[in-house]
Amino acid sequence: MSGSLVIGDWGNTRLRLWRLENGAVAERREGPGMVHTADPRGALPALLEDWSAEQVILCGMAGARNGLHETPYVSCPTDVAAWSDQVARFNLDGRKITIAPGVAEAKDRGGRDVMRGEETQIFGAIAHDPRLATGHHLFVLPGTHSKWVRVEDGQIIGFNTHMTGELFALLETSTLCMAAGEATNDDDDDEGFSAGLARSADGAVLTAGLFEGRAAQLLDGKSPGWARGFVSGLLIGAETRAQTVSGPTAVVMIGEPGLTARYKDALAHWDVKGTVLDGEQCAIAGLRLLYADD
Amino acid sequence: MSGSLVIGDWGNTRLRLWRLENGAVAERREGPGMVHTADPRGALPALLEDWSAEQVILCGMAGARNGLHETPYVSCPTDVAAWSDQVARFNLDGRKITIAPGVAEAKDRGGRDVMRGEETQIFGAIAHDPRLATGHHLFVLPGTHSKWVRVEDGQIIGFNTHMTGELFALLETSTLCMAAGEATNDDDDDEGFSAGLARSADGAVLTAGLFEGRAAQLLDGKSPGWARGFVSGLLIGAETRAQTVSGPTAVVMIGEPGLTARYKDALAHWDVKGTVLDGEQCAIAGLRLLYADD
């Protein structure tokens, strides 16, 4: 791997770019997410700035309908070979652009699911650790739209998405979290998270659990920080329980340290062990798999 | 009942006032909800305008901490006598003001629940229909914070709140409902509602169900109207199922026609019969119970 190569993960809320030199990351840069980019093709040169990138490899929303170039989803089951066969390659402003396809699943009971970007992190994790290339593994990639991905002998065989991060952000503006005006502190937040987690164990319907958090503020003087923690515990508790109730005892977690720590706590509540991999390292490893020296 | 009497339900989002003449509603007026009223005491005279109200009876958020005058909650179980004993009475600008208390419940498994205003509608419904004064009845009052209230021999014995309306309003601003920019139509909306209702029957975790609605937009070209209906079906489906799964075959519904129709459809999905009472009539009947001719 040589020459001037830039790889990147263009998510809905954030763009991350890495410039590689002789195969190693030489520089790192962030930019606006796809939802904040009206004209991705026009925006790319400015985002690359002074980097002389002969080849650019992107995953995530770069391949979405409103992205850089629509790249169809690959269907489950898929392995790294089938997936990388389906990349889009084209020239733009004198650069060779490669865009990773997303992955789609049609569920047995009807309904469908999609991902864009997480598959790259998973294939990166597998490439990085040969133990993940054989046997059955359950991955979770917490975030705006959390993905729970089943991998068997290196193939993505199915997955489920939870809109947890987005719902949490919406609920931060609700009467529940806004009710009292006091400052918050981390202790309150952690106590609220534990209370929400415990409540999710009863299988409470979310809309009912949420109002209990509000009543606790009105009657017991709980702080907004406590309420935010409670909402987080309710949502992550319900999600982790639903995805592990059928039996897995270990989950591979890919993501940012703060969020994976919360998921790890929630998984421990259900006696499931979470092993954390760094999201950025997995993305870089996955994008490098798509490098073509031609 | 005579003299110049005004009764009203001051909710979070809306104030409804009725001027009575010889016991009958002579005029009706709406005003801003409590969350939009910085100084309720100062605002009241202007809201009453030209109405010469010697006595004003209010329920709802008028008795909240940030309302007209904080009126403590009455604890469950409570009947109309115990409840009306706990009203707050005071003079303001030469008027006799009466404020209905809300009702609170401490749940057996911990956690608490509160209502302000719905108890007035329930006691009004019971006063209006003697059949509701004996035996066991399950009431639902759909709305921003839906209340499911168990009544036995005229006593409110317990209740559960679902933050359904508020969560729906938040989700209308999510990527799910905003994804496509097309105009919506009612057919799409109804079809989406049925799909969401059906999905809730599987006991899907809400965060997972929500994303399926988004995937249906991306892959199957479903409209924003369909997505809104789907979210509504998911939320109301989960709520009605949770509240009726233990066996009731009939529910008394109090509320606005549009929303009670949706709840009635959802209840029918679980083979539960819903009987609809008009929310405004119930509020008026309940407030009249608090009239004191002294």
XYZ file of C-alpha atoms in Angstrom:
588
model
C 0.000 0.000 0.000
C 1.682 3.216 -1.132
C 1.021 6.527 -2.883
C -1.253 9.273 -1.604
C -4.232 7.521 -0.086
C -7.031 8.963 2.064
C -9.643 6.793 3.738
C -12.749 7.941 5.580
C -16.004 7.100 7.301
C -18.711 9.595 6.325
C -21.511 9.147 8.838
C -24.762 11.049 9.177
C -23.449 13.239 11.962
C -19.678 13.261 11.362
C -16.990 12.730 8.741
C -13.687 11.200 9.797
C -10.767 11.211 7.344
C -7.355 9.615 7.693
C -4.381 10.244 5.395
C -2.172 7.169 5.066
C 1.544 7.234 4.325
C 3.178 3.936 3.454
C 0.174 2.185 4.912
C 0.190 3.973 8.272
C -2.045 6.820 9.467
C -0.070 10.056 9.096
C -2.863 12.584 9.719
C -6.435 12.647 10.960
C -9.205 15.157 10.249
C -12.918 15.589 11.037
C -15.665 17.202 8.975
C -19.434 17.670 8.856
C -21.790 14.692 8.720
C -23.756 13.834 5.598
C -26.980 15.406 6.907
C -25.115 18.721 7.150
C -23.647 18.484 3.641
C -25.904 19.726 0.849
C -23.513 18.907 -2.021
C -21.104 16.098 -1.045
C -19.367 15.981 -4.476
C -18.728 19.693 -4.390
C -17.652 19.590 -0.750
C -15.065 16.796 -1.021
C -12.107 18.835 -2.458
C -12.407 21.447 0.308
C -12.633 18.722 2.954
C -9.436 17.121 1.636
C -7.799 20.591 1.592
C -4.062 20.352 1.124
C -3.961 16.570 1.158
C -2.894 15.336 -2.276
C -5.138 12.283 -2.355
C -4.812 10.277 -5.562
C -7.121 7.629 -4.147
C -9.961 8.113 -1.651
C -11.819 5.181 -0.023
C -15.018 5.980 1.862
C -17.653 4.040 3.741
C -20.892 5.048 5.473
C -23.351 7.557 4.061
C -20.955 8.368 1.211
C -22.813 5.541 -0.554
C -26.323 6.681 0.372
C -28.859 8.144 -2.045
C -28.024 11.669 -0.910
C -24.329 10.877 -0.556
C -21.390 11.060 -2.926
C -22.552 8.246 -5.196
C -25.385 5.801 -4.485
C -23.864 2.370 -3.892
C -26.421 -0.453 -3.614
C -26.632 -2.565 -0.471
C -25.134 -6.060 -0.458
C -27.570 -8.646 0.908
C -26.966 -10.898 3.899
C -25.266 -13.279 4.223
C -22.091 -11.637 2.950
C -18.400 -12.006 3.612
C -15.564 -9.613 2.966
C -14.980 -10.949 -0.563
C -18.618 -10.589 -1.686
C -18.830 -7.174 -0.052
C -15.619 -5.732 -1.490
C -16.621 -7.008 -4.948
C -19.556 -4.609 -4.860
C -17.714 -1.349 -4.216
C -18.375 1.621 -6.515
C -15.247 2.935 -8.243
C -15.160 6.161 -10.272
C -13.061 9.231 -10.946
C -13.887 12.609 -9.465
C -11.759 15.732 -9.956
C -8.840 13.544 -11.037
C -9.052 11.273 -7.990
C -9.886 7.574 -7.873
C -12.837 7.227 -5.513
C -13.909 3.923 -3.934
C -17.146 3.660 -1.994
C -18.045 0.723 0.220
C -21.524 -0.748 -0.169
C -23.819 -1.005 2.829
C -25.475 -4.258 3.870
C -29.224 -5.029 3.845
C -31.207 -7.852 5.368
C -34.739 -9.048 4.596
C -36.094 -10.551 7.803
C -37.973 -13.848 7.885
C -41.042 -12.311 9.520
C -41.077 -9.438 6.990
C -39.462 -6.073 7.492
C -35.963 -5.082 6.486
C -32.853 -3.643 7.973
C -29.936 -1.656 6.591
C -26.476 -0.487 7.620
C -23.851 1.747 6.051
C -20.407 1.900 7.622
C -20.758 -0.615 10.435
C -20.010 -3.520 8.046
C -16.641 -1.880 7.325
C -15.787 -1.809 11.035
C -16.820 -5.438 11.433
C -14.763 -6.674 8.487
C -11.917 -4.574 9.882
C -12.246 -6.233 13.288
C -12.243 -9.684 11.677
C -9.164 -8.853 9.592
C -7.418 -7.604 12.714
C -8.213 -10.597 14.931
C -8.279 -14.050 13.275
C -10.217 -15.481 16.240
C -13.232 -13.510 15.018
C -12.993 -15.106 11.559
C -14.265 -18.500 12.720
C -17.259 -19.555 14.804
C -20.238 -17.470 15.856
C -19.859 -13.919 17.234
C -22.382 -11.259 18.221
C -21.177 -7.694 17.630
C -22.767 -4.493 18.896
C -21.934 -1.048 17.499
C -23.698 1.414 19.824
C -24.646 4.815 18.461
C -27.383 6.936 16.904
C -28.668 3.760 15.256
C -27.126 0.868 17.199
C -26.373 -2.267 15.216
C -26.370 -5.820 16.597
C -24.648 -8.009 14.042
C -24.422 -11.799 13.925
C -21.230 -13.090 12.298
C -20.586 -16.731 11.483
C -17.256 -17.950 10.069
C -16.476 -14.433 8.890
C -19.886 -13.880 7.242
C -22.410 -11.249 8.325
C -25.510 -13.447 8.522
C -28.029 -10.989 9.991
C -28.466 -7.906 12.151
C -30.891 -5.684 14.064
C -30.904 -1.920 14.425
C -32.107 0.021 17.473
C -32.757 3.764 17.104
C -31.466 4.217 20.643
C -29.077 7.152 20.314
C -31.497 9.176 18.218
C -34.380 8.503 20.599
C -32.207 9.478 23.564
C -31.286 12.779 21.905
C -34.986 13.493 21.272
C -35.890 12.652 24.865
C -33.268 15.036 26.191
C -35.620 17.800 24.987
C -38.726 16.248 26.603
C -40.581 17.401 29.724
C -38.868 14.508 31.479
C -35.334 15.800 31.142
C -36.249 19.501 31.072
C -38.635 19.533 34.026
C -36.353 20.944 36.701
C -33.802 23.613 35.946
C -30.984 22.549 38.277
C -27.436 21.740 37.313
C -26.644 18.069 36.969
C -23.755 16.046 38.347
C -22.269 12.728 37.358
C -23.313 10.894 40.525
C -26.964 11.661 39.832
C -26.493 10.523 36.280
C -25.006 7.155 37.293
C -27.693 6.598 39.921
C -30.388 7.355 37.337
C -28.774 4.963 34.847
C -28.859 2.127 37.401
C -32.498 2.880 38.232
C -33.450 2.882 34.541
C -31.542 -0.354 33.954
C -33.322 -2.021 36.880
C -36.681 -0.808 35.590
C -36.000 -2.202 32.115
C -35.550 -5.620 33.731
C -39.285 -5.703 34.486
C -39.967 -5.499 30.754
C -41.692 -2.148 31.222
C -43.217 -0.603 28.120
C -40.954 2.338 27.324
C -43.651 5.030 27.314
C -44.692 3.956 30.836
C -41.131 3.745 32.148
C -40.372 7.227 30.876
C -43.218 8.796 32.817
C -42.012 7.138 36.011
C -38.814 9.117 35.615
C -40.882 12.281 35.442
C -42.936 11.335 38.514
C -39.685 10.701 40.405
C -38.668 14.269 39.632
C -42.004 15.726 40.712
C -42.382 13.702 43.894
C -38.847 12.750 44.938
C -36.920 15.792 43.760
C -34.713 13.879 41.326
C -32.459 16.107 39.184
C -32.441 16.475 35.376
C -29.112 14.601 35.389
C -30.767 11.705 37.181
C -33.606 11.767 34.636
C -31.178 11.694 31.703
C -29.384 8.740 33.284
C -32.721 7.023 33.901
C -33.762 7.420 30.250
C -30.371 6.114 29.115
C -30.707 3.104 31.433
C -34.252 2.359 30.266
C -33.325 2.495 26.572
C -29.986 0.681 26.716
C -31.407 -1.818 29.226
C -34.298 -2.761 26.932
C -32.018 -2.946 23.902
C -29.293 -5.105 25.472
C -31.855 -7.408 27.069
C -33.778 -7.953 23.830
C -30.582 -8.751 21.927
C -29.089 -11.157 24.463
C -32.142 -12.855 25.984
C -31.788 -15.786 23.560
C -28.507 -16.826 25.077
C -25.185 -15.279 23.998
C -22.773 -14.990 26.924
C -20.282 -12.676 25.204
C -20.574 -9.712 22.869
C -17.890 -7.897 20.863
C -18.412 -4.140 21.228
C -17.095 -1.640 18.680
C -17.352 2.074 19.430
C -16.385 5.112 21.480
C -15.186 4.514 25.074
C -17.971 6.471 26.881
C -20.849 4.744 25.158
C -19.335 1.254 25.124
C -18.778 1.594 28.906
C -22.530 2.132 29.386
C -23.370 -0.816 27.161
C -20.836 -2.958 29.001
C -22.548 -2.101 32.323
C -25.937 -2.951 30.858
C -24.675 -6.252 29.432
C -23.161 -7.145 32.818
C -26.655 -6.639 34.280
C -27.793 -9.572 32.116
C -24.615 -11.599 32.859
C -23.188 -11.054 29.393
C -19.496 -10.229 28.948
C -18.631 -7.331 26.646
C -15.214 -7.041 24.979
C -14.474 -3.556 23.633
C -12.695 -2.827 20.336
C -11.811 0.714 19.292
C -14.221 1.991 16.632
C -11.672 4.117 14.816
C -9.117 1.297 14.556
C -11.786 -1.059 13.197
C -12.917 1.495 10.592
C -9.344 2.071 9.413
C -8.656 -1.673 9.193
C -11.885 -2.216 7.234
C -11.270 0.604 4.771
C -7.755 -0.663 4.064
C -9.294 -3.925 2.870
C -10.763 -1.974 -0.060
C -7.437 -0.613 -1.318
C -6.792 -1.583 -4.921
C -3.294 -1.037 -6.287
C -4.204 -0.499 -9.931
C -76.027 26.184 41.104
C -76.436 29.872 40.300
C -74.505 33.154 40.173
C -71.547 33.924 37.941
C -69.508 30.744 37.794
C -66.608 29.860 35.498
C -65.060 26.403 35.409
C -61.942 25.331 33.576
C -59.349 22.678 32.816
C -55.861 24.219 32.668
C -53.651 21.658 31.020
C -49.979 21.856 30.091
C -50.714 22.648 26.476
C -54.170 24.263 26.592
C -56.630 26.085 28.862
C -60.344 25.477 28.384
C -62.825 27.726 30.202
C -66.606 27.443 30.371
C -68.947 30.115 31.751
C -72.018 28.588 33.347
C -75.403 30.287 33.598
C -77.996 28.655 35.838
C -75.900 25.504 35.766
C -75.648 25.266 31.979
C -72.681 26.133 29.727
C -73.388 29.580 28.235
C -69.969 30.317 26.708
C -66.725 28.533 25.952
C -63.213 29.931 25.586
C -59.665 28.588 25.045
C -56.371 29.974 26.271
C -52.663 29.107 26.521
C -51.477 26.011 28.364
C -49.620 26.230 31.661
C -46.207 25.710 30.051
C -46.843 28.852 27.997
C -47.976 30.945 30.997
C -45.165 32.571 32.978
C -47.415 34.170 35.620
C -50.720 32.270 35.966
C -52.064 34.508 38.783
C -51.400 37.637 36.809
C -52.786 36.091 33.619
C -56.121 34.886 34.982
C -58.055 38.227 34.910
C -57.147 38.812 31.255
C -58.124 35.232 30.386
C -61.526 35.729 31.991
C -61.845 39.068 30.123
C -65.388 40.399 30.283
C -66.783 37.405 32.154
C -67.900 38.507 35.643
C -66.830 35.376 37.456
C -67.507 35.491 41.190
C -66.389 31.896 41.526
C -63.783 30.032 39.414
C -63.215 26.286 39.669
C -60.128 24.868 37.953
C -58.521 21.468 37.577
C -55.315 20.302 35.902
C -52.005 22.140 36.085
C -53.693 25.049 37.895
C -52.765 23.054 41.029
C -49.174 22.281 39.993
C -46.064 23.791 41.575
C -45.755 26.299 38.745
C -49.518 26.767 38.485
C -51.971 29.121 40.145
C -51.622 27.617 43.620
C -49.879 24.353 44.514
C -52.524 21.854 45.582
C -51.146 18.582 47.007
C -51.970 15.269 45.390
C -54.570 13.009 46.987
C -53.315 9.422 47.359
C -54.945 6.336 45.858
C -57.394 4.884 46.624
C -59.669 7.898 46.564
C -63.316 8.530 45.825
C -65.081 11.735 44.885
C -65.746 12.669 48.533
C -62.124 12.260 49.685
C -60.901 14.077 46.594
C -63.271 17.045 46.784
C -62.446 17.421 50.502
C -58.878 18.280 49.507
C -59.547 21.174 47.124
C -57.680 24.454 47.668
C -60.004 27.447 48.188
C -58.800 31.039 48.299
C -59.665 34.549 47.138
C -57.849 36.214 44.251
C -58.726 39.680 42.903
C -62.119 39.466 44.648
C -62.962 36.065 43.186
C -63.461 32.793 45.017
C -61.050 30.297 43.455
C -61.331 26.527 43.873
C -58.570 24.223 42.647
C -58.954 20.472 42.312
C -56.146 18.310 43.718
C -54.391 15.805 41.499
C -54.031 12.129 42.411
C -50.798 10.239 43.179
C -50.046 6.549 43.491
C -47.104 4.763 45.092
C -46.670 1.479 43.214
C -46.053 -1.805 44.990
C -42.817 -2.477 43.107
C -41.549 1.068 43.844
C -41.952 4.045 41.568
C -44.771 6.520 41.603
C -47.328 8.007 39.297
C -49.247 11.275 39.196
C -52.169 12.877 37.380
C -53.698 16.351 37.344
C -57.032 16.869 35.610
C -57.825 13.335 34.472
C -59.298 12.486 37.912
C -61.821 15.311 37.382
C -62.948 13.805 34.072
C -63.259 10.363 35.648
C -65.338 11.562 38.594
C -67.419 13.519 36.072
C -67.981 10.382 33.997
C -69.013 8.433 37.100
C -71.420 11.213 38.183
C -72.898 11.218 34.698
C -73.407 7.458 34.373
C -74.381 5.528 37.533
C -73.349 2.238 35.902
C -69.730 3.387 36.258
C -70.190 3.943 40.012
C -70.270 0.236 40.862
C -68.051 -2.679 39.918
C -64.626 -2.575 38.237
C -63.893 -0.341 35.241
C -60.724 0.416 33.306
C -60.551 3.955 31.892
C -58.095 5.311 29.345
C -57.548 9.018 28.733
C -55.261 9.191 25.684
C -53.064 12.246 25.212
C -49.622 13.748 25.767
C -49.364 11.625 28.906
C -51.996 8.893 28.538
C -53.599 7.675 31.754
C -54.951 4.162 32.351
C -57.078 4.315 35.472
C -58.590 1.437 37.457
C -61.856 2.350 39.190
C -63.649 0.082 41.663
C -67.022 0.978 43.155
C -66.434 4.628 42.331
C -62.906 4.725 43.797
C -59.750 5.393 41.791
C -57.619 2.494 43.023
C -54.568 2.833 40.771
C -53.299 4.041 37.425
C -50.458 3.998 34.899
C -49.171 6.786 32.704
C -47.666 6.372 29.236
C -45.729 9.281 27.717
C -47.112 8.297 24.324
C -48.308 11.616 22.895
C -45.146 13.438 23.888
C -42.918 10.694 22.484
C -44.895 10.702 19.239
C -44.459 14.473 18.896
C -40.688 14.080 19.440
C -40.490 11.279 16.876
C -42.244 13.393 14.267
C -38.984 15.384 14.145
C -36.774 12.263 13.856
C -34.949 10.964 10.773
C -37.714 8.373 10.546
C -40.542 10.795 9.825
C -38.418 13.433 8.111
C -36.431 11.154 5.797
C -38.314 11.675 2.552
C -39.688 15.052 1.591
C -42.862 13.993 -0.179
C -46.362 15.091 0.709
C -48.359 12.644 2.757
C -51.910 11.380 2.373
C -54.349 9.808 4.779
C -54.335 6.398 3.107
C -50.604 6.071 3.691
C -51.085 7.113 7.263
C -53.749 4.458 7.943
C -51.692 1.767 6.223
C -48.669 2.725 8.313
C -50.735 2.645 11.505
C -51.896 -0.910 10.741
C -48.334 -2.004 10.012
C -47.083 -0.480 13.267
C -49.919 -2.065 15.219
C -49.129 -5.473 13.728
C -45.438 -5.029 14.559
C -46.228 -4.146 18.177
C -47.993 -7.513 18.473
C -44.606 -9.258 18.238
C -43.546 -7.444 21.408
C -40.799 -5.643 19.473
C -38.565 -3.366 21.500
C -39.583 0.138 20.476
C -36.130 1.326 19.391
C -35.869 -1.668 17.025
C -39.400 -1.244 15.656
C -38.770 2.409 14.905
C -35.772 1.668 12.728
C -37.769 -0.837 10.710
C -40.036 2.044 9.741
C -36.989 3.910 8.502
C -35.708 0.907 6.547
C -39.150 0.589 4.928
C -38.775 4.149 3.686
C -35.278 3.595 2.337
C -35.940 0.251 0.668
C -39.666 0.193 -0.073
C -40.281 3.869 -0.793
C -42.764 4.373 2.046
C -43.868 7.982 2.543
C -43.380 10.197 5.613
C -47.141 9.866 6.232
C -46.776 6.101 6.307
C -43.861 6.443 8.732
C -45.870 8.717 11.056
C -48.720 6.205 11.009
C -46.259 3.378 11.663
C -44.791 5.167 14.693
C -48.295 5.885 15.996
C -49.264 2.231 15.564
C -46.097 0.997 17.284
C -46.554 3.295 20.294
C -50.316 2.938 20.754
C -50.106 -0.777 20.005
C -47.511 -1.381 22.732
C -49.409 0.797 25.213
C -52.841 -0.763 24.684
C -51.394 -4.275 24.722
C -49.482 -3.739 27.970
C -52.555 -2.313 29.686
C -55.026 -4.972 28.567
C -52.920 -8.145 28.414
C -54.010 -9.121 31.940
C -57.589 -9.584 30.845
C -60.047 -6.662 30.660
C -62.484 -7.068 27.766
C -63.853 -3.515 27.824
C -62.319 -0.075 28.345
C -64.012 3.297 28.893
C -62.270 5.904 26.739
C -62.375 9.630 27.538
C -60.936 12.089 25.051
C -60.987 13.799 21.676
C -62.636 11.923 18.767
C -59.543 11.611 16.507
C -57.287 10.115 19.135
C -59.917 7.883 20.779
C -60.660 6.432 17.315
C -57.011 5.332 16.993
C -57.044 3.821 20.484
C -60.327 2.068 19.717
C -58.765 0.485 16.604
C -55.755 -0.616 18.629
C -57.939 -2.077 21.395
C -59.989 -3.972 18.788
C -56.676 -5.511 17.622
C -56.436 -7.129 21.082
C -60.177 -8.023 21.144
C -60.989 -5.339 23.700
C -64.099 -3.182 23.286
C -63.687 0.570 23.726
C -66.619 2.822 24.679
C -65.972 6.508 24.004
C -67.068 9.367 26.296
C -66.565 13.003 25.315
C -63.621 14.525 27.196
C -65.099 17.998 27.430
C -68.423 16.784 28.828
C -66.634 14.689 31.437
C -64.449 17.628 32.512
C -67.475 19.899 32.876
C -69.386 17.282 34.869
C -66.392 16.728 37.157
C -65.745 20.416 37.801
C -69.406 20.977 38.689
C -68.973 18.458 41.510
C -66.653 20.969 43.197
C -69.148 23.814 43.248
C -69.767 25.067 46.801
C -72.734 27.373 47.331
C -71.363 29.307 50.298
